[in-house]
Amino acid sequence: MTTIILGAQWGDEGKGKLTDYLLSTNAFDVCARAAGGHNAGHSVRTGGQTYSFHLLPSGLMNPSTENLIGSGVVFNAEAFFKELSQLEAKGLPRVHERIHVSSRCHLNLALHAAVDGLSEAELGVNQIGTTKRGIGPSYAQKAARDGLRIMDVYSDSFEPKLRLLAQGYRKRYGELLKYDIEEELQRFKEYKEKLRPHIVDAVEYIRDVQEKGLSVLVEGSQALMLDLDYGSYPFVTSSNCSTGGCIQGLALNPFNIKNIIGVVKAYTTRVGGGPFPTEQLGDAGTKLQEIGGEIGVSTGRRRRCGWLDLVVLKYSTTVNHYTSFNLTKLDVLDTFPTIRIGVAYITPGGERLTSFPADLSLLEKCEVEYVDFQGWQSSTKGVRQWDELPPQAQKYIEYIEKAVGVKVAYVGTGQDREDMIIRQ
């Protein structure tokens, strides 16, 4: 059976910790990534050590788990080997043997990163706030049907195709494009044989896994509000980070999906530009940022912070069909005397919106309707039993469950793997 972990907001919800926790129970044989690239940023903290994952699945934390980078991922070879080396240096066993990569993955090249920075600069004040790692240009070339896949590295056509791609970008950007194609070609000559042991036909791989009845944990990247089709477009990523995207990116049998867990921060954050209705630009936002340590794993940028938004959460649930929630970082709210939850958007004409609108210009004009909760103002850090939570914290969580109609099965109360309340 398959369990899918997805971000329910704008990313950075703490998906890596839940992935690590579930894998530590030895309940899963395979951990897989379905979409995105090395723009993801998942942190796992255990035994006093912090591990950062970007392109690789967090399943490498468990020595008995096999790992797959699926066909929907854009693959950066340099990041792949660098990340493997870092994990190996921290003592994770047999990392090279336990990671497999789909031959159908499109390549994320240094060329794409160079173009990404130029594309963002062209947007000026309307910048999306990408990681500038070339993810958007990689997916754009894939959609235009002139991208390069991992399998192309072993073809005589690889070099002429890459030269043609670089020539096209050079025509557009001229001398502004800082890119050395000879250096890129030389790197791939070195990667060619190093990559070979990792490459698999991922369609056959997943079919074999499912026919054997093995259990699969899918580690979603980014989050629903960054999804290319359903997110706050155009301030989104370039892939489908939804339930549908996981099925597509891994060729999963949808009838084998048992759990779809939405990971939700107890408040809201986002990185980069775009709408954020419940954002707090004053003391509350600064306090959330500082206590929550809201610095991006992939980018190092400070995250924008605000109150929990149930309009976003209900919308996300409608698209992804969560079977349960993991509410993370509850302890960050410990010292707030009043905690707010956004429950609706009020238009200038007085209309009450309870679903996230596609029209961002309308969203900018809306006011947020809040429900206020009394803070518990006592420490929940490290609490691992539901009945040990303050009554006000229990009330906060139960309100979310009732409003959205999804059970909060996991409550995160700290950074470590064990700082989790299980309510199955």
C-alpha positions as MATLAB code, in Angstrom:
seq = 'MTTIILGAQWGDEGKGKLTDYLLSTNAFDVCARAAGGHNAGHSVRTGGQTYSFHLLPSGLMNPSTENLIGSGVVFNAEAFFKELSQLEAKGLPRVHERIHVSSRCHLNLALHAAVDGLSEAELGVNQIGTTKRGIGPSYAQKAARDGLRIMDVYSDSFEPKLRLLAQGYRKRYGELLKYDIEEELQRFKEYKEKLRPHIVDAVEYIRDVQEKGLSVLVEGSQALMLDLDYGSYPFVTSSNCSTGGCIQGLALNPFNIKNIIGVVKAYTTRVGGGPFPTEQLGDAGTKLQEIGGEIGVSTGRRRRCGWLDLVVLKYSTTVNHYTSFNLTKLDVLDTFPTIRIGVAYITPGGERLTSFPADLSLLEKCEVEYVDFQGWQSSTKGVRQWDELPPQAQKYIEYIEKAVGVKVAYVGTGQDREDMIIRQ';
ca = [
       0.000    0.000    0.000;
       0.978    3.632   -0.538;
       1.095    6.599    1.839;
       1.545   10.093    0.411;
       2.860   13.049    2.428;
       1.976   16.464    1.002;
       2.444   20.078    2.017;
      -0.970   21.655    2.593;
       0.082   25.328    2.559;
       2.961   27.143    0.778;
       5.719   24.704    1.727;
       8.176   24.441    4.629;
       5.539   22.758    6.802;
       7.850   20.060    8.158;
       7.261   17.175    5.751;
      10.770   15.802    6.284;
      10.212   15.204    9.995;
       6.995   13.240    9.404;
       8.677   11.244    6.637;
      11.535   10.394    8.979;
       9.162    9.499   11.814;
       7.098    7.134    9.656;
      10.217    5.532    8.210;
      11.612    4.977   11.707;
       8.703    2.604   12.353;
      10.112    0.345    9.595;
       6.655    0.262    7.995;
       7.853    1.219    4.498;
      10.028   -0.560    1.963;
      10.440    2.293   -0.515;
      10.546    6.097   -0.180;
      10.037    8.068   -3.386;
      10.094   11.606   -4.768;
       7.592   12.311   -7.564;
       8.150   15.913   -8.723;
      10.227   19.047   -8.288;
      14.000   19.114   -8.126;
      16.760   20.231   -5.777;
      14.646   23.274   -4.921;
      12.978   21.205   -2.179;
      14.268   21.610    1.360;
      13.470   18.987    3.996;
      15.230   18.923    7.361;
      15.427   15.903    9.646;
      16.785   16.261   13.175;
      17.551   13.170   15.236;
      20.221   12.130   17.713;
      21.482   15.703   17.951;
      22.305   15.740   14.229;
      20.510   17.660   11.463;
      20.246   16.243    7.947;
      19.163   18.381    4.989;
      17.529   16.878    1.900;
      16.946   18.717   -1.365;
      16.900   16.330   -4.322;
      17.222   13.033   -2.458;
      14.347   11.323   -0.616;
      14.525   11.456    3.187;
      14.135    7.666    3.175;
      17.921    7.428    3.045;
      17.761    8.016    6.811;
      16.505    4.452    7.279;
      19.160    1.845    6.382;
      16.534   -0.716    5.326;
      14.615    1.588    2.955;
      15.127    1.740   -0.813;
      14.728    5.159   -2.446;
      13.520    6.329   -5.843;
      13.696    9.629   -7.702;
      10.675    9.340   -9.987;
      10.113   10.327  -13.599;
       8.381   13.619  -12.753;
      11.492   15.017  -11.029;
      13.956   17.314  -12.818;
      17.362   15.875  -11.990;
      20.526   17.840  -11.254;
      23.516   15.495  -11.365;
      25.889   17.797   -9.494;
      23.407   18.241   -6.627;
      22.752   14.489   -6.564;
      26.372   13.492   -5.964;
      27.085   16.404   -3.621;
      24.121   15.528   -1.413;
      25.024   11.824   -1.365;
      28.559   12.694   -0.253;
      27.272   14.912    2.552;
      24.947   12.203    3.866;
      27.704    9.604    3.639;
      30.053   11.901    5.588;
      27.437   12.091    8.369;
      27.481    8.322    8.682;
      24.352    7.198    6.832;
      25.005    3.638    5.595;
      24.982    2.404    1.966;
      23.488    5.591    0.559;
      24.853    4.944   -2.941;
      23.349    1.456   -3.026;
      19.888    2.525   -1.858;
      19.108    5.345   -4.305;
      17.604    4.756   -7.755;
      16.839    7.325  -10.449;
      14.309    7.102  -13.269;
      15.817    7.082  -16.749;
      12.895    9.311  -17.780;
      13.835   12.215  -15.473;
      14.498   15.436  -17.350;
      17.872   16.995  -16.659;
      18.229   20.203  -14.697;
      21.368   21.813  -16.122;
      23.703   24.653  -15.199;
      22.264   26.265  -18.339;
      18.812   26.297  -16.734;
      20.113   27.939  -13.540;
      21.842   30.657  -15.574;
      18.604   31.341  -17.482;
      16.474   31.262  -14.317;
      18.315   34.221  -12.817;
      17.901   36.250  -16.001;
      14.186   35.423  -16.240;
      13.621   36.601  -12.658;
      15.542   39.821  -13.311;
      13.283   40.571  -16.294;
      10.223   40.481  -14.021;
      11.547   43.318  -11.860;
       9.206   44.101   -8.947;
       6.938   41.219  -10.024;
       9.558   38.555   -9.349;
       8.156   35.165   -8.355;
      10.947   34.531   -5.852;
      12.300   31.312   -7.330;
      15.306   29.501   -5.877;
      17.158   30.363   -9.121;
      18.146   26.728   -9.479;
      16.735   26.378  -12.967;
      13.628   24.402  -12.051;
      11.230   26.553  -14.093;
      13.349   26.558  -17.279;
      13.840   22.768  -16.938;
      10.092   22.142  -16.832;
       9.514   24.728  -19.595;
      11.818   22.823  -21.926;
      10.143   19.561  -20.944;
       6.728   20.995  -21.869;
       8.135   22.382  -25.115;
       9.347   18.843  -25.945;
      12.966   19.837  -26.497;
      14.400   18.951  -23.077;
      17.109   16.417  -22.306;
      16.438   13.319  -20.199;
      18.847   11.147  -18.238;
      18.691    8.488  -20.932;
      19.969   11.077  -23.451;
      23.293   11.293  -21.594;
      24.159    7.902  -23.111;
      23.261    8.926  -26.668;
      25.530   10.449  -29.319;
      22.888   13.129  -29.756;
      23.424   14.553  -26.244;
      26.149   17.051  -27.152;
      24.491   18.468  -30.313;
      21.152   18.759  -28.502;
      22.732   20.627  -25.602;
      24.569   22.959  -27.980;
      21.300   23.696  -29.764;
      19.541   24.508  -26.481;
      22.362   26.812  -25.409;
      22.321   28.504  -28.805;
      18.602   29.239  -28.449;
      19.066   30.874  -25.060;
      22.097   32.776  -26.318;
      19.966   34.293  -29.072;
      17.508   35.577  -26.474;
      19.871   36.810  -23.780;
      23.077   37.530  -25.702;
      26.090   38.385  -23.565;
      23.925   38.519  -20.436;
      23.944   34.722  -20.387;
      26.953   33.603  -18.330;
      27.297   29.927  -19.232;
      30.217   27.689  -20.210;
      28.910   24.830  -22.343;
      32.298   23.120  -22.570;
      32.449   22.942  -18.792;
      28.961   21.409  -18.653;
      29.816   18.815  -21.312;
      32.988   17.860  -19.444;
      31.018   17.378  -16.209;
      28.619   15.001  -17.918;
      31.494   12.947  -19.279;
      32.454   12.398  -15.638;
      28.866   11.811  -14.456;
      28.079    9.333  -17.215;
      29.579    6.253  -15.601;
      28.972    7.388  -12.010;
      25.262    7.673  -12.753;
      24.854    4.342  -14.523;
      24.443    2.110  -11.411;
      21.608    4.316  -10.114;
      19.478    4.438  -13.258;
      16.347    2.284  -13.480;
      13.221    1.998  -15.579;
      11.021    3.541  -12.885;
       7.772    2.322  -14.459;
       8.958   -1.271  -14.159;
      10.434   -0.568  -10.731;
       7.151    0.756   -9.279;
       5.115   -1.985  -10.966;
       7.359   -4.635   -9.437;
       7.159   -2.980   -5.991;
       3.361   -2.832   -6.106;
       2.915   -6.369   -7.455;
       5.061   -7.688   -4.593;
       2.830   -5.861   -2.113;
       5.674   -3.706   -0.805;
       4.816   -0.478    1.005;
       5.657    2.896   -0.542;
       6.011    6.271    1.159;
       5.799    9.208   -1.257;
       7.552   12.331   -0.015;
       5.874   15.318   -1.614;
       7.879   18.445   -2.387;
       6.754   22.065   -1.976;
       2.987   22.253   -1.312;
      -0.464   22.564   -2.819;
      -0.477   26.384   -2.844;
       2.678   26.235   -4.977;
       1.173   23.721   -7.423;
       1.393   24.820  -11.057;
      -2.346   24.318  -11.680;
      -3.969   24.841   -8.269;
      -1.569   27.159   -6.442;
      -1.436   30.971   -6.241;
      -0.413   31.242   -9.913;
       1.914   32.687  -11.173;
       3.622   32.711   -7.755;
       4.066   28.945   -7.817;
       6.617   26.274   -8.636;
       6.744   24.593  -12.047;
       5.487   21.122  -11.136;
       2.374   19.459   -9.755;
       2.969   18.993   -6.025;
      -0.435   17.437   -5.423;
      -1.950   13.976   -5.069;
      -2.404   13.889   -8.831;
       1.214   14.920   -9.369;
       2.424   12.035   -7.205;
       0.372    9.500   -9.158;
       1.624   10.910  -12.463;
       5.258   11.372  -11.433;
       5.644    7.806  -10.150;
       3.062    5.843  -12.199;
       1.364    4.825   -8.949;
      -1.712    2.642   -8.882;
      -4.304    5.033   -7.353;
      -6.253    2.084   -5.928;
      -3.239    1.216   -3.751;
      -3.230    4.586   -1.961;
      -4.158    4.105    1.697;
      -3.225    7.442    3.322;
      -2.811   11.003    2.080;
      -1.363   13.032    4.946;
      -1.483   16.817    4.685;
       1.284   18.531    6.649;
       0.116   21.836    8.136;
       2.043   24.350   10.182;
       0.148   25.625   13.254;
       0.513   29.044   11.618;
       1.387   29.974    8.005;
       4.624   30.823    6.197;
       5.748   31.321    2.648;
       8.947   32.250    0.816;
       9.114   34.544   -2.187;
       6.518   36.806   -3.755;
       2.792   36.353   -4.095;
      -0.386   36.631   -2.040;
      -0.470   35.839    1.660;
      -3.795   37.009    3.154;
      -3.022   36.238    6.822;
       0.560   37.594    6.729;
       1.532   39.613    9.804;
       3.976   42.433    9.094;
       4.139   43.662   12.690;
       5.228   42.191   16.007;
       3.239   38.941   15.652;
       4.921   38.088   12.334;
       8.382   38.886   13.678;
       7.753   36.789   16.776;
       6.588   33.792   14.706;
       9.655   34.171   12.492;
      12.110   34.314   15.368;
      10.634   31.603   17.603;
       9.927   29.320   14.651;
      13.413   29.752   13.177;
      11.817   30.524    9.851;
      14.805   30.403    7.527;
      14.523   28.441    4.260;
      16.509   25.175    4.098;
      17.156   25.519    0.348;
      17.442   29.292    0.046;
      18.525   30.663    3.418;
      15.842   33.341    2.999;
      13.692   34.520    5.914;
      10.132   33.279    5.536;
       7.104   35.530    5.648;
       4.885   34.600    8.611;
       1.222   34.903    9.567;
      -1.742   33.207   11.203;
      -3.249   29.879   10.146;
      -5.573   30.284    7.140;
      -8.532   27.880    6.984;
      -9.569   29.155    3.543;
      -6.250   27.857    2.225;
      -6.519   24.644    4.235;
     -10.060   23.815    3.076;
      -9.122   24.548   -0.537;
      -6.005   22.394   -0.248;
      -8.070   19.564    1.223;
     -10.599   19.763   -1.622;
      -7.818   19.310   -4.187;
      -5.699   16.710   -2.361;
      -8.328   14.674   -0.444;
      -6.324   14.337    2.773;
      -7.183   11.416    5.022;
      -5.418   13.043    8.003;
      -3.292   16.033    9.028;
       0.079   16.427   10.685;
      -0.076   19.769   12.543;
       3.507   20.916   13.076;
       5.313   23.451   15.290;
       2.501   23.826   17.796;
       5.090   24.829   20.402;
       5.924   28.001   18.439;
       2.569   29.408   19.603;
       3.256   28.732   23.307;
       3.851   32.365   24.374;
       1.098   34.121   22.392;
      -1.695   35.512   24.619;
      -4.107   35.501   21.654;
      -3.924   33.209   18.610;
      -5.895   33.943   15.470;
      -7.237   31.731   12.657;
      -8.364   33.195    9.333;
     -11.748   31.694    8.393;
     -12.934   33.760    5.394;
     -12.035   36.589    3.003;
     -14.376   39.578    2.785;
     -14.497   41.331   -0.605;
     -14.892   45.139   -0.911;
     -18.546   44.480   -1.780;
     -19.085   42.506    1.414;
     -19.108   39.025   -0.129;
     -17.726   36.326    2.163;
     -15.302   33.979    0.359;
     -14.531   30.579    1.891;
     -12.643   29.123   -1.106;
      -9.318   30.435   -2.387;
     -10.016   32.570   -5.504;
      -8.157   32.220   -8.796;
      -8.210   36.015   -9.257;
      -5.268   37.332   -7.246;
      -6.235   40.948   -7.952;
      -9.502   40.286   -6.084;
      -7.591   38.643   -3.241;
      -5.448   41.742   -2.773;
      -8.586   43.796   -2.047;
     -10.043   41.379    0.507;
     -10.003   41.637    4.287;
      -9.529   38.518    6.414;
     -12.190   37.428    8.887;
     -10.582   35.946   12.004;
     -11.631   33.794   14.927;
      -9.582   34.493   18.072;
      -8.435   31.883   20.584;
      -7.054   32.317   24.059;
      -3.387   31.301   24.113;
      -2.219   28.626   26.519;
       0.984   30.466   27.485;
       2.719   27.378   28.788;
       5.276   25.094   27.184;
       4.161   22.299   24.881;
       7.715   21.624   23.699;
       8.440   17.919   23.675;
       4.928   16.909   24.789;
       4.108   13.429   23.441;
       0.681   12.685   24.920;
      -2.592   14.372   23.942;
      -3.878   14.669   27.501;
      -0.700   16.528   28.505;
      -1.534   19.432   26.183;
      -3.123   22.509   27.761;
      -6.932   22.606   27.228;
      -6.586   25.752   25.086;
      -4.173   23.952   22.733;
      -6.567   21.005   22.470;
      -9.408   23.406   21.666;
      -7.308   25.066   18.938;
      -6.603   21.720   17.279;
     -10.176   20.459   17.612;
     -11.489   23.638   15.972;
      -9.274   22.998   12.944;
     -10.473   19.388   12.707;
     -14.140   20.347   12.889;
     -13.845   23.258   10.447;
     -11.984   21.285    7.758;
     -13.407   17.827    8.424;
     -10.023   16.080    8.634;
      -8.534   14.484   11.758;
      -5.249   15.819   13.108;
      -3.525   12.473   13.584;
      -0.030   13.831   14.325;
       0.925   16.921   16.347;
       4.509   18.166   16.202;
       5.814   19.699   19.446;
       9.518   20.186   18.757;
      12.378   19.601   16.325;
      13.354   16.054   17.233;
      11.813   12.978   15.622;
      10.308   11.884   18.947;
       8.594   15.236   19.626;
       5.265   14.054   18.213;
       1.792   13.294   19.580;
       0.148   10.373   17.776;
      -3.671   10.364   17.711;
      -4.398    7.437   15.391;
];
